[in-house]
mmCIF file of C-alpha atoms in Angstrom:
data_model
loop_
_atom_site.group_PDB
_atom_site.id
_atom_site.type_symbol
_atom_site.label_atom_id
_atom_site.label_comp_id
_atom_site.label_asym_id
_atom_site.label_seq_id
_atom_site.Cartn_x
_atom_site.Cartn_y
_atom_site.Cartn_z
ATOM 1 C CA MET D 1 -17.291 11.235 3.411
ATOM 2 C CA THR D 2 -13.828 13.414 3.063
ATOM 3 C CA PHE D 3 -12.187 14.439 0.107
ATOM 4 C CA TYR D 4 -9.025 13.077 0.688
ATOM 5 C CA MET D 5 -11.137 9.194 1.950
ATOM 6 C CA LYS D 6 -13.413 10.028 -1.789
ATOM 7 C CA THR D 7 -9.731 10.443 -3.834
ATOM 8 C CA LYS D 8 -8.133 7.201 -2.168
ATOM 9 C CA LYS D 9 -11.429 4.967 -2.739
ATOM 10 C CA GLN D 10 -11.354 6.067 -6.144
ATOM 11 C CA GLN D 11 -7.375 4.697 -6.618
ATOM 12 C CA VAL D 12 -8.108 1.565 -4.619
ATOM 13 C CA LEU D 13 -11.483 0.734 -7.202
ATOM 14 C CA ASN D 14 -8.855 2.219 -10.067
ATOM 15 C CA LEU D 15 -6.347 -0.479 -9.163
ATOM 16 C CA ALA D 16 -8.338 -3.351 -8.181
ATOM 17 C CA GLY D 17 -9.863 -2.785 -12.084
ATOM 18 C CA TRP D 18 -6.914 -2.518 -13.671
ATOM 19 C CA THR D 19 -5.582 -5.356 -12.181
ATOM 20 C CA TRP D 20 -8.309 -7.685 -12.539
ATOM 21 C CA SER D 21 -8.280 -6.945 -16.754
ATOM 22 C CA TRP D 22 -4.686 -7.311 -16.111
ATOM 23 C CA VAL D 23 -5.628 -11.360 -15.130
ATOM 24 C CA ALA D 24 -8.396 -11.561 -17.608
ATOM 25 C CA THR D 25 -5.951 -10.433 -20.068
ATOM 26 C CA LEU D 26 -3.147 -12.767 -18.419
ATOM 27 C CA ALA D 27 -5.644 -15.420 -18.589
ATOM 28 C CA LEU D 28 -6.645 -14.927 -22.899
ATOM 29 C CA ALA D 29 -2.571 -14.621 -23.610
ATOM 30 C CA THR D 30 -2.618 -18.595 -20.903
ATOM 31 C CA PHE D 31 -5.528 -20.872 -22.657
ATOM 32 C CA GLY D 32 -6.392 -18.538 -25.711
ATOM 33 C CA PRO D 33 -4.126 -20.105 -27.874
ATOM 34 C CA GLN D 34 -5.116 -23.499 -27.193
ATOM 35 C CA PHE D 35 -8.763 -23.297 -26.956
ATOM 36 C CA ILE D 36 -9.764 -20.393 -28.651
ATOM 37 C CA TRP D 37 -8.478 -19.117 -31.265
ATOM 38 C CA ASP D 38 -6.020 -22.442 -31.950
ATOM 39 C CA ASP D 39 -3.597 -21.509 -32.213
ATOM 40 C CA HIS D 40 -3.949 -18.233 -34.237
ATOM 41 C CA GLN D 41 -0.319 -16.396 -34.204
ATOM 42 C CA LEU D 42 -1.226 -13.041 -34.614
ATOM 43 C CA LEU D 43 -4.305 -12.636 -32.225
ATOM 44 C CA THR D 44 -1.650 -15.312 -29.767
ATOM 45 C CA ILE D 45 0.840 -11.844 -29.933
ATOM 46 C CA LEU D 46 -1.776 -9.441 -29.953
ATOM 47 C CA PHE D 47 -2.951 -10.451 -27.124
ATOM 48 C CA VAL D 48 0.241 -10.896 -25.468
ATOM 49 C CA GLY D 49 0.952 -6.870 -26.018
ATOM 50 C CA LEU D 50 -2.428 -6.234 -24.877
ATOM 51 C CA ASN D 51 -1.387 -8.155 -21.088
ATOM 52 C CA PHE D 52 1.789 -6.412 -20.802
ATOM 53 C CA ALA D 53 0.213 -2.446 -21.939
ATOM 54 C CA ASN D 54 -2.512 -3.630 -18.771
ATOM 55 C CA GLY D 55 0.699 -4.471 -16.603
ATOM 56 C CA ILE D 56 2.015 -0.759 -17.243
ATOM 57 C CA ALA D 57 -0.918 0.159 -16.577
ATOM 58 C CA MET D 58 -1.932 -2.104 -13.661
ATOM 59 C CA VAL D 59 2.170 -0.067 -12.441
ATOM 60 C CA ILE D 60 0.744 3.707 -13.182
ATOM 61 C CA ALA D 61 -2.725 2.720 -10.752
ATOM 62 C CA ASN D 62 -0.446 1.582 -8.365
ATOM 63 C CA ARG D 63 1.514 4.704 -8.302
ATOM 64 C CA HIS D 64 -1.392 6.860 -8.206
ATOM 65 C CA PHE D 65 -2.742 4.695 -5.500
ATOM 66 C CA PHE D 66 0.580 4.873 -2.988
ATOM 67 C CA ASN D 67 -0.014 8.534 -4.029
ATOM 68 C CA SER D 68 -3.402 9.312 -2.611
ATOM 69 C CA LEU D 69 -2.301 7.837 0.848
ATOM 70 C CA ASP D 70 -1.511 9.722 4.077
ATOM 71 C CA GLU D 71 2.199 9.944 5.224
ATOM 72 C CA LEU D 72 1.133 6.824 8.162
ATOM 73 C CA GLN D 73 0.123 4.957 5.584
ATOM 74 C CA ARG D 74 2.939 5.554 2.713
ATOM 75 C CA LYS D 75 5.461 4.160 5.726
ATOM 76 C CA ILE D 76 2.895 0.959 5.918
ATOM 77 C CA GLN D 77 2.581 0.438 2.730
ATOM 78 C CA LEU D 78 6.695 1.093 2.485
ATOM 79 C CA GLU D 79 7.485 -1.046 5.052
ATOM 80 C CA ALA D 80 5.213 -4.338 3.461
ATOM 81 C CA LEU D 81 6.886 -4.249 0.771
ATOM 82 C CA GLY D 82 10.124 -4.064 1.687
ATOM 83 C CA ILE D 83 9.329 -6.940 3.794
ATOM 84 C CA THR D 84 7.916 -8.268 0.607
ATOM 85 C CA LEU D 85 11.258 -7.509 -1.894
ATOM 86 C CA GLY D 86 13.672 -9.637 1.212
ATOM 87 C CA LEU D 87 11.818 -12.244 1.666
ATOM 88 C CA THR D 88 10.991 -12.838 -2.030
ATOM 89 C CA VAL D 89 14.664 -12.618 -2.959
ATOM 90 C CA ILE D 90 15.279 -15.284 -0.421
ATOM 91 C CA ILE D 91 12.366 -17.953 -1.292
ATOM 92 C CA GLY D 92 12.900 -17.549 -4.288
ATOM 93 C CA ILE D 93 16.556 -18.475 -4.471
ATOM 94 C CA THR D 94 16.532 -21.084 -2.469
ATOM 95 C CA TYR D 95 13.191 -22.326 -4.502
ATOM 96 C CA SER D 96 15.333 -22.313 -7.626
ATOM 97 C CA LEU D 97 18.434 -23.590 -5.422
ATOM 98 C CA LEU D 98 16.169 -26.650 -4.814
ATOM 99 C CA ASP D 99 15.321 -27.326 -8.261
ATOM 100 C CA THR D 100 18.849 -27.329 -9.430
ATOM 101 C CA THR D 101 20.404 -29.270 -7.628
ATOM 102 C CA ASN D 102 17.321 -31.790 -8.103
ATOM 103 C CA LEU D 103 15.712 -31.384 -4.632
ATOM 104 C CA ILE D 104 12.098 -31.359 -5.302
ATOM 105 C CA ASN D 105 10.867 -33.373 -7.793
ATOM 106 C CA GLU D 106 9.080 -30.495 -10.545
ATOM 107 C CA ASP D 107 10.058 -28.151 -12.115
ATOM 108 C CA ALA D 108 10.443 -24.491 -9.920
ATOM 109 C CA GLU D 109 7.497 -21.876 -11.131
ATOM 110 C CA ILE D 110 7.582 -18.375 -11.970
ATOM 111 C CA GLY D 111 3.820 -18.456 -10.407
ATOM 112 C CA PHE D 112 4.574 -20.023 -6.688
ATOM 113 C CA LEU D 113 7.211 -16.504 -6.577
ATOM 114 C CA VAL D 114 3.756 -14.931 -7.288
ATOM 115 C CA GLY D 115 2.206 -16.237 -5.324
ATOM 116 C CA ILE D 116 5.014 -15.654 -2.059
ATOM 117 C CA ILE D 117 4.774 -12.122 -3.285
ATOM 118 C CA GLY D 118 0.885 -12.086 -2.622
ATOM 119 C CA VAL D 119 1.041 -14.215 0.676
ATOM 120 C CA ILE D 120 3.620 -12.045 2.233
ATOM 121 C CA TYR D 121 2.432 -8.549 1.007
ATOM 122 C CA MET D 122 -1.173 -9.122 2.328
ATOM 123 C CA VAL D 123 0.221 -10.757 5.475
ATOM 124 C CA SER D 124 3.155 -7.985 6.197
ATOM 125 C CA THR D 125 0.611 -5.304 5.479
ATOM 126 C CA LEU D 126 -1.798 -6.729 8.297
ATOM 127 C CA ILE D 127 0.568 -7.291 10.504
ATOM 128 C CA ILE D 128 1.993 -3.605 10.841
ATOM 129 C CA ASN D 129 -1.394 -2.246 10.277
ATOM 130 C CA LYS D 130 -2.457 -3.803 13.614
ATOM 131 C CA ARG D 131 1.052 -2.108 15.026
ATOM 132 C CA TYR D 132 0.157 0.970 14.190
ATOM 133 C CA SER D 133 -3.364 0.792 14.847
ATOM 134 C CA MET U 1 8.191 11.592 20.207
ATOM 135 C CA LYS U 2 5.535 13.069 22.991
ATOM 136 C CA ASN U 3 2.639 15.373 22.653
ATOM 137 C CA LYS U 4 -0.376 17.029 23.163
ATOM 138 C CA LEU U 5 -2.748 16.230 20.346
ATOM 139 C CA LYS U 6 -4.968 14.474 21.998
ATOM 140 C CA VAL U 7 -5.843 17.380 25.217
ATOM 141 C CA LEU U 8 -5.776 19.823 21.935
ATOM 142 C CA ARG U 9 -7.961 17.305 20.525
ATOM 143 C CA ALA U 10 -10.521 17.198 23.449
ATOM 144 C CA GLU U 11 -10.240 20.994 24.393
ATOM 145 C CA HIS U 12 -12.042 21.676 21.131
ATOM 146 C CA ASN U 13 -13.829 19.223 21.190
ATOM 147 C CA LEU U 14 -12.754 16.802 17.987
ATOM 148 C CA THR U 15 -12.875 13.628 17.208
ATOM 149 C CA GLN U 16 -9.793 11.976 15.591
ATOM 150 C CA GLU U 17 -12.128 11.487 12.518
ATOM 151 C CA GLN U 18 -12.624 15.412 12.668
ATOM 152 C CA LEU U 19 -9.533 16.729 13.517
ATOM 153 C CA GLY U 20 -8.044 13.624 10.240
ATOM 154 C CA LYS U 21 -10.316 15.605 8.105
ATOM 155 C CA ALA U 22 -8.997 19.131 8.651
ATOM 156 C CA VAL U 23 -5.250 17.950 8.256
ATOM 157 C CA GLU U 24 -6.025 15.908 4.991
ATOM 158 C CA VAL U 25 -4.716 12.404 6.990
ATOM 159 C CA SER U 26 -6.613 9.387 8.237
ATOM 160 C CA ARG U 27 -8.489 8.472 11.164
ATOM 161 C CA GLN U 28 -5.522 5.637 11.796
ATOM 162 C CA THR U 29 -2.548 8.514 11.401
ATOM 163 C CA ILE U 30 -4.391 10.717 14.401
ATOM 164 C CA ASN U 31 -4.667 7.659 16.736
ATOM 165 C CA ALA U 32 -1.226 6.557 15.735
ATOM 166 C CA ILE U 33 -0.122 10.240 16.127
ATOM 167 C CA GLU U 34 -2.021 9.921 20.106
ATOM 168 C CA LYS U 35 -0.787 7.096 20.881
ATOM 169 C CA GLU U 36 3.482 8.411 20.176
ATOM 170 C CA LYS U 37 3.756 5.252 17.819
ATOM 171 C CA PHE U 38 4.239 8.214 14.634
ATOM 172 C CA ASP U 39 6.085 10.689 14.616
ATOM 173 C CA PRO U 40 3.676 13.110 12.024
ATOM 174 C CA SER U 41 6.424 14.728 8.950
ATOM 175 C CA LEU U 42 7.219 18.413 9.441
ATOM 176 C CA VAL U 43 3.892 19.422 7.023
ATOM 177 C CA LEU U 44 1.021 17.527 8.753
ATOM 178 C CA ALA U 45 2.771 19.482 12.464
ATOM 179 C CA ILE U 46 2.743 22.572 10.899
ATOM 180 C CA LYS U 47 -0.724 21.684 10.413
ATOM 181 C CA LEU U 48 -2.155 21.018 12.676
ATOM 182 C CA ALA U 49 -0.185 23.360 14.951
ATOM 183 C CA ARG U 50 -2.003 26.280 12.966
ATOM 184 C CA LEU U 51 -4.885 24.836 13.117
ATOM 185 C CA PHE U 52 -4.861 24.725 16.517
ATOM 186 C CA LYS U 53 -3.673 27.935 16.545
ATOM 187 C CA THR U 54 -0.343 27.363 18.290
ATOM 188 C CA GLU U 55 3.282 26.773 18.196
ATOM 189 C CA ILE U 56 4.881 23.213 17.096
ATOM 190 C CA GLU U 57 6.727 22.813 20.208
ATOM 191 C CA SER U 58 3.622 23.520 22.122
ATOM 192 C CA ILE U 59 2.129 19.796 20.358
ATOM 193 C CA PHE U 60 5.211 18.239 19.973
ATOM 194 C CA ILE U 61 8.107 17.543 22.938
ATOM 195 C CA TYR U 62 11.314 16.194 21.338
ATOM 196 C CA ALA U 63 12.863 14.157 24.304
ATOM 197 C CA MET U 64 16.612 13.337 23.738
ATOM 198 C CA ASP U 65 17.696 9.759 25.436
#
């Protein structure tokens, strides 16, 4: 395994670690007040802050991961992120319009948008990777 | 941009993996350059030229349409 591959693997593991801990702190901050600490405000503030700080660490880990990639992989990521950003804005605005014009019964949820971001990013990365293989 | 990377690599008995390791890029990147799906940066082109002890123009041929 080359130094380059070791560095990339380390950065992927680092990013995965911060992502999972961000999800875990998000779950704690969301469900903790109701199911664990009985709406104790100080604990809620603490976990919301912890989740925010964890999110910042996740963004930094993502930047390190990006910098560990070689030039083709960066190009692939850049194209995938560009497609994801564009489609997310379009889908997000359309989804919001459907809500405000009452064309859908339920309220527009941010969770839907986050899910859409994940799916679009994954699919576009796979397609662009295939194009360069 | 056309290139002679595959020929040079074969002449030096290198695999894509070995060449990638020598110039610090992935095997996928070497493969994409060989298939002319991706044009390398100037830095990578210089690294490849130095590795094969030749000039960039001997590896990469820029043809204007």
